[in-house]
PDB file of C-alpha atoms in Angstrom:
ATOM      1  CA  MET X  28      13.458 149.875 177.120  1.00 50.00           C
ATOM      2  CA  THR X  29      11.160 148.571 175.187  1.00 51.00           C
ATOM      3  CA  LYS X  30      10.650 145.017 177.847  1.00 53.00           C
ATOM      4  CA  THR X  31      10.625 147.965 180.476  1.00 47.00           C
ATOM      5  CA  LEU X  32       7.406 149.415 179.015  1.00 42.00           C
ATOM      6  CA  LEU X  33       5.927 146.355 178.388  1.00 44.00           C
ATOM      7  CA  LEU X  34       6.661 145.150 182.026  1.00 43.00           C
ATOM      8  CA  LEU X  35       5.069 148.154 183.361  1.00 42.00           C
ATOM      9  CA  LEU X  36       1.912 148.049 181.225  1.00 45.00           C
ATOM     10  CA  LEU X  37       1.435 144.624 182.350  1.00 45.00           C
ATOM     11  CA  VAL X  38       1.901 145.281 185.838  1.00 45.00           C
ATOM     12  CA  ALA X  39      -0.744 148.360 185.455  1.00 47.00           C
ATOM     13  CA  VAL X  40      -3.188 145.554 183.686  1.00 49.00           C
ATOM     14  CA  ALA X  41      -2.895 142.953 186.327  1.00 50.00           C
ATOM     15  CA  ASN X  42      -3.343 145.579 189.109  1.00 66.00           C
ATOM     16  CA  ALA X  43      -6.945 146.909 187.625  1.00 80.00           C
ATOM     17  CA  LYS X  44      -9.669 146.871 189.880  1.00 95.00           C
ATOM     18  CA  VAL X  45     -12.267 144.876 188.437  1.00 98.00           C
ATOM     19  CA  PHE X  46     -15.543 145.078 190.428  1.00 98.00           C
ATOM     20  CA  GLU X  47     -17.556 142.607 191.229  1.00 98.00           C
ATOM     21  CA  ARG X  48     -21.332 143.662 190.082  1.00 98.00           C
ATOM     22  CA  CYS X  49     -23.214 143.995 193.297  1.00 98.00           C
ATOM     23  CA  ALA X  50     -19.872 145.178 195.130  1.00 98.00           C
ATOM     24  CA  TRP X  51     -19.911 147.767 192.366  1.00 98.00           C
ATOM     25  CA  ALA X  52     -23.866 148.368 193.092  1.00 98.00           C
ATOM     26  CA  ARG X  53     -22.938 149.034 196.438  1.00 98.00           C
ATOM     27  CA  THR X  54     -20.420 151.462 195.987  1.00 98.00           C
ATOM     28  CA  LEU X  55     -22.672 153.841 193.490  1.00 98.00           C
ATOM     29  CA  LYS X  56     -25.680 153.346 195.799  1.00 98.00           C
ATOM     30  CA  ALA X  57     -23.175 154.864 198.724  1.00 98.00           C
ATOM     31  CA  SER X  58     -21.993 157.432 196.590  1.00 98.00           C
ATOM     32  CA  GLY X  59     -25.561 159.080 195.711  1.00 98.00           C
ATOM     33  CA  MET X  60     -25.982 157.390 192.470  1.00 97.00           C
ATOM     34  CA  ASP X  61     -28.988 155.770 192.832  1.00 97.00           C
ATOM     35  CA  GLY X  62     -31.704 158.296 191.061  1.00 94.00           C
ATOM     36  CA  TYR X  63     -28.963 160.885 190.787  1.00 93.00           C
ATOM     37  CA  ARG X  64     -30.190 163.028 188.084  1.00 89.00           C
ATOM     38  CA  GLY X  65     -33.105 160.364 187.441  1.00 85.00           C
ATOM     39  CA  ILE X  66     -30.773 157.999 186.642  1.00 88.00           C
ATOM     40  CA  SER X  67     -31.604 154.189 188.255  1.00 91.00           C
ATOM     41  CA  LEU X  68     -28.809 152.389 189.810  1.00 96.00           C
ATOM     42  CA  ALA X  69     -29.419 149.867 187.047  1.00 94.00           C
ATOM     43  CA  ASP X  70     -28.963 152.077 184.674  1.00 90.00           C
ATOM     44  CA  TRP X  71     -25.745 153.025 185.892  1.00 94.00           C
ATOM     45  CA  VAL X  72     -24.795 149.170 186.323  1.00 96.00           C
ATOM     46  CA  CYS X  73     -26.346 148.226 183.002  1.00 92.00           C
ATOM     47  CA  LEU X  74     -23.746 151.180 181.878  1.00 90.00           C
ATOM     48  CA  THR X  75     -20.639 150.268 183.142  1.00 94.00           C
ATOM     49  CA  GLN X  76     -20.935 146.395 182.650  1.00 95.00           C
ATOM     50  CA  HIS X  77     -21.403 147.474 178.591  1.00 91.00           C
ATOM     51  CA  GLU X  78     -18.661 149.859 178.674  1.00 91.00           C
ATOM     52  CA  SER X  79     -15.868 149.037 180.755  1.00 96.00           C
ATOM     53  CA  HIS X  80     -16.957 145.312 182.759  1.00 97.00           C
ATOM     54  CA  PHE X  81     -16.523 146.902 185.925  1.00 98.00           C
ATOM     55  CA  ASN X  82     -13.011 147.395 185.590  1.00 98.00           C
ATOM     56  CA  THR X  83     -10.998 150.745 186.411  1.00 98.00           C
ATOM     57  CA  ARG X  84      -8.432 150.799 184.433  1.00 98.00           C
ATOM     58  CA  ALA X  85     -10.761 150.169 180.860  1.00 97.00           C
ATOM     59  CA  THR X  86      -9.423 152.519 177.999  1.00 97.00           C
ATOM     60  CA  ASN X  87     -10.613 152.811 174.331  1.00 96.00           C
ATOM     61  CA  ARG X  88      -8.865 155.142 171.467  1.00 95.00           C
ATOM     62  CA  ASN X  89     -11.449 156.666 169.417  1.00 93.00           C
ATOM     63  CA  THR X  90     -11.175 157.257 165.865  1.00 94.00           C
ATOM     64  CA  ASP X  91     -10.879 160.859 166.531  1.00 92.00           C
ATOM     65  CA  GLY X  92      -8.100 160.626 168.549  1.00 92.00           C
ATOM     66  CA  SER X  93      -9.607 161.088 172.009  1.00 93.00           C
ATOM     67  CA  THR X  94      -9.399 158.093 174.477  1.00 95.00           C
ATOM     68  CA  ASP X  95     -12.446 156.815 177.024  1.00 95.00           C
ATOM     69  CA  TYR X  96     -11.270 156.115 180.960  1.00 97.00           C
ATOM     70  CA  GLY X  97     -11.944 154.190 183.622  1.00 97.00           C
ATOM     71  CA  ILE X  98     -15.091 152.525 184.974  1.00 97.00           C
ATOM     72  CA  PHE X  99     -17.107 154.694 183.327  1.00 95.00           C
ATOM     73  CA  GLN X 100     -15.528 155.242 179.782  1.00 95.00           C
ATOM     74  CA  ILE X 101     -15.153 158.961 180.215  1.00 94.00           C
ATOM     75  CA  ASN X 102     -13.998 160.768 177.504  1.00 93.00           C
ATOM     76  CA  SER X 103     -10.794 162.872 176.775  1.00 94.00           C
ATOM     77  CA  LYS X 104     -12.520 164.955 174.459  1.00 92.00           C
ATOM     78  CA  TYR X 105     -14.277 167.204 177.038  1.00 89.00           C
ATOM     79  CA  TRP X 106     -13.729 165.816 180.451  1.00 93.00           C
ATOM     80  CA  CYS X 107     -10.233 165.277 181.239  1.00 96.00           C
ATOM     81  CA  ARG X 108      -6.701 166.082 180.185  1.00 95.00           C
ATOM     82  CA  ASP X 109      -4.537 163.414 178.662  1.00 94.00           C
ATOM     83  CA  GLY X 110      -2.326 165.348 176.544  1.00 87.00           C
ATOM     84  CA  GLY X 111      -4.202 164.216 173.198  1.00 83.00           C
ATOM     85  CA  VAL X 112      -6.954 165.872 171.616  1.00 82.00           C
ATOM     86  CA  SER X 113      -8.419 167.497 174.700  1.00 79.00           C
ATOM     87  CA  ARG X 114     -10.702 170.653 173.608  1.00 81.00           C
ATOM     88  CA  SER X 115     -11.519 171.220 177.607  1.00 86.00           C
ATOM     89  CA  ASN X 116     -11.660 169.845 180.011  1.00 92.00           C
ATOM     90  CA  GLY X 117     -14.993 169.810 182.312  1.00 93.00           C
ATOM     91  CA  CYS X 118     -14.397 167.421 185.366  1.00 96.00           C
ATOM     92  CA  GLY X 119     -11.009 169.758 186.104  1.00 96.00           C
ATOM     93  CA  ILE X 120      -8.567 166.120 186.190  1.00 97.00           C
ATOM     94  CA  ASN X 121      -6.168 163.891 184.323  1.00 97.00           C
ATOM     95  CA  CYS X 122      -7.298 161.185 183.022  1.00 97.00           C
ATOM     96  CA  SER X 123      -5.387 158.722 184.486  1.00 97.00           C
ATOM     97  CA  GLN X 124      -7.060 160.007 187.808  1.00 97.00           C
ATOM     98  CA  LEU X 125      -9.993 157.958 186.327  1.00 97.00           C
ATOM     99  CA  GLN X 126      -8.065 155.065 186.394  1.00 97.00           C
ATOM    100  CA  THR X 127      -7.773 154.410 190.079  1.00 96.00           C
ATOM    101  CA  ASP X 128      -8.848 151.712 192.568  1.00 95.00           C
ATOM    102  CA  ASP X 129     -10.195 154.728 194.265  1.00 97.00           C
ATOM    103  CA  VAL X 130     -13.337 155.531 192.236  1.00 98.00           C
ATOM    104  CA  THR X 131     -14.633 158.671 194.207  1.00 98.00           C
ATOM    105  CA  THR X 132     -12.825 161.116 191.155  1.00 98.00           C
ATOM    106  CA  ALA X 133     -14.723 158.550 188.307  1.00 98.00           C
ATOM    107  CA  ILE X 134     -17.901 158.884 190.291  1.00 98.00           C
ATOM    108  CA  THR X 135     -17.913 162.600 190.882  1.00 98.00           C
ATOM    109  CA  CYS X 136     -16.926 163.029 186.922  1.00 97.00           C
ATOM    110  CA  ALA X 137     -19.663 161.168 186.018  1.00 95.00           C
ATOM    111  CA  LYS X 138     -21.752 163.226 187.968  1.00 95.00           C
ATOM    112  CA  ARG X 139     -20.642 166.252 186.168  1.00 95.00           C
ATOM    113  CA  VAL X 140     -20.961 164.639 182.761  1.00 92.00           C
ATOM    114  CA  VAL X 141     -24.485 163.615 183.416  1.00 89.00           C
ATOM    115  CA  ARG X 142     -25.671 167.416 184.803  1.00 90.00           C
ATOM    116  CA  ASP X 143     -24.970 168.905 180.966  1.00 86.00           C
ATOM    117  CA  PRO X 144     -28.294 168.183 179.885  1.00 74.00           C
ATOM    118  CA  ASN X 145     -27.158 167.546 176.108  1.00 69.00           C
ATOM    119  CA  VAL X 146     -24.566 165.238 176.908  1.00 72.00           C
ATOM    120  CA  ARG X 147     -26.380 163.284 179.563  1.00 58.00           C
ATOM    121  CA  LEU X 148     -29.019 162.371 176.832  1.00 56.00           C
ATOM    122  CA  LEU X 149     -26.457 161.483 174.349  1.00 57.00           C
ATOM    123  CA  TYR X 150     -24.143 159.683 176.629  1.00 57.00           C
ATOM    124  CA  PHE X 151     -26.981 157.370 177.998  1.00 56.00           C
ATOM    125  CA  ASP X 152     -28.882 156.959 174.778  1.00 54.00           C
ATOM    126  CA  TRP X 153     -25.979 155.822 173.031  1.00 46.00           C
ATOM    127  CA  THR X 154     -24.164 154.279 175.854  1.00 51.00           C
ATOM    128  CA  VAL X 155     -27.433 151.776 177.185  1.00 52.00           C
ATOM    129  CA  ALA X 156     -28.240 151.486 173.601  1.00 51.00           C
ATOM    130  CA  GLY X 157     -31.838 151.158 174.160  1.00 53.00           C
ATOM    131  CA  ASN X 158     -31.800 149.793 177.419  1.00 54.00           C
ATOM    132  CA  SER X 159     -33.970 152.842 178.545  1.00 55.00           C
ATOM    133  CA  ASN X 160     -37.168 150.550 178.164  1.00 63.00           C
ATOM    134  CA  ARG X 161     -35.871 147.309 179.375  1.00 76.00           C
ATOM    135  CA  ASP X 162     -36.319 146.058 182.547  1.00 86.00           C
ATOM    136  CA  LEU X 163     -32.992 146.367 184.013  1.00 90.00           C
ATOM    137  CA  SER X 164     -33.583 144.896 187.445  1.00 93.00           C
ATOM    138  CA  SER X 165     -31.442 141.821 186.703  1.00 95.00           C
ATOM    139  CA  TYR X 166     -28.630 143.873 186.838  1.00 96.00           C
ATOM    140  CA  LEU X 167     -29.063 144.775 190.427  1.00 98.00           C
ATOM    141  CA  ARG X 168     -30.632 141.091 191.344  1.00 97.00           C
ATOM    142  CA  GLY X 169     -29.256 139.392 194.437  1.00 97.00           C
ATOM    143  CA  CYS X 170     -27.280 142.446 195.578  1.00 97.00           C
ATOM    144  CA  ARG X 171     -28.533 143.093 198.958  1.00 94.00           C
ATOM    145  CA  LEU X 172     -28.969 146.940 198.458  1.00 94.00           C
TER     146      LEU X 172
END
């Protein structure tokens, strides 16, 4: 049974969609993320590069028992259900839905997260780690948007 589980995990990792930077920027722009709630396209690209390296299957286990999921690294504690420490389900989804190659649900959930003014500030100030005053144009350079 252990070998089967390991094989399934390897297949899941091997099938992860990892976006190329400009393809991801185009996907975000086409989904209405450029300027959404005052957040620039460059901020979104910066955030997702640093959080997941544009990997749809990325996960990170946190010390509080929650897990961050998908390309946006959305936390299970408040935004999705994973059977763990979820206290609420702000996006109304199972966390596994944040890890599919179709990023529509992940983008919709990210929009929901930043509609909460308290979370939006914490999410971007903490995650982008001070990049808000930096020139982020390099994240979009050469993308022909």
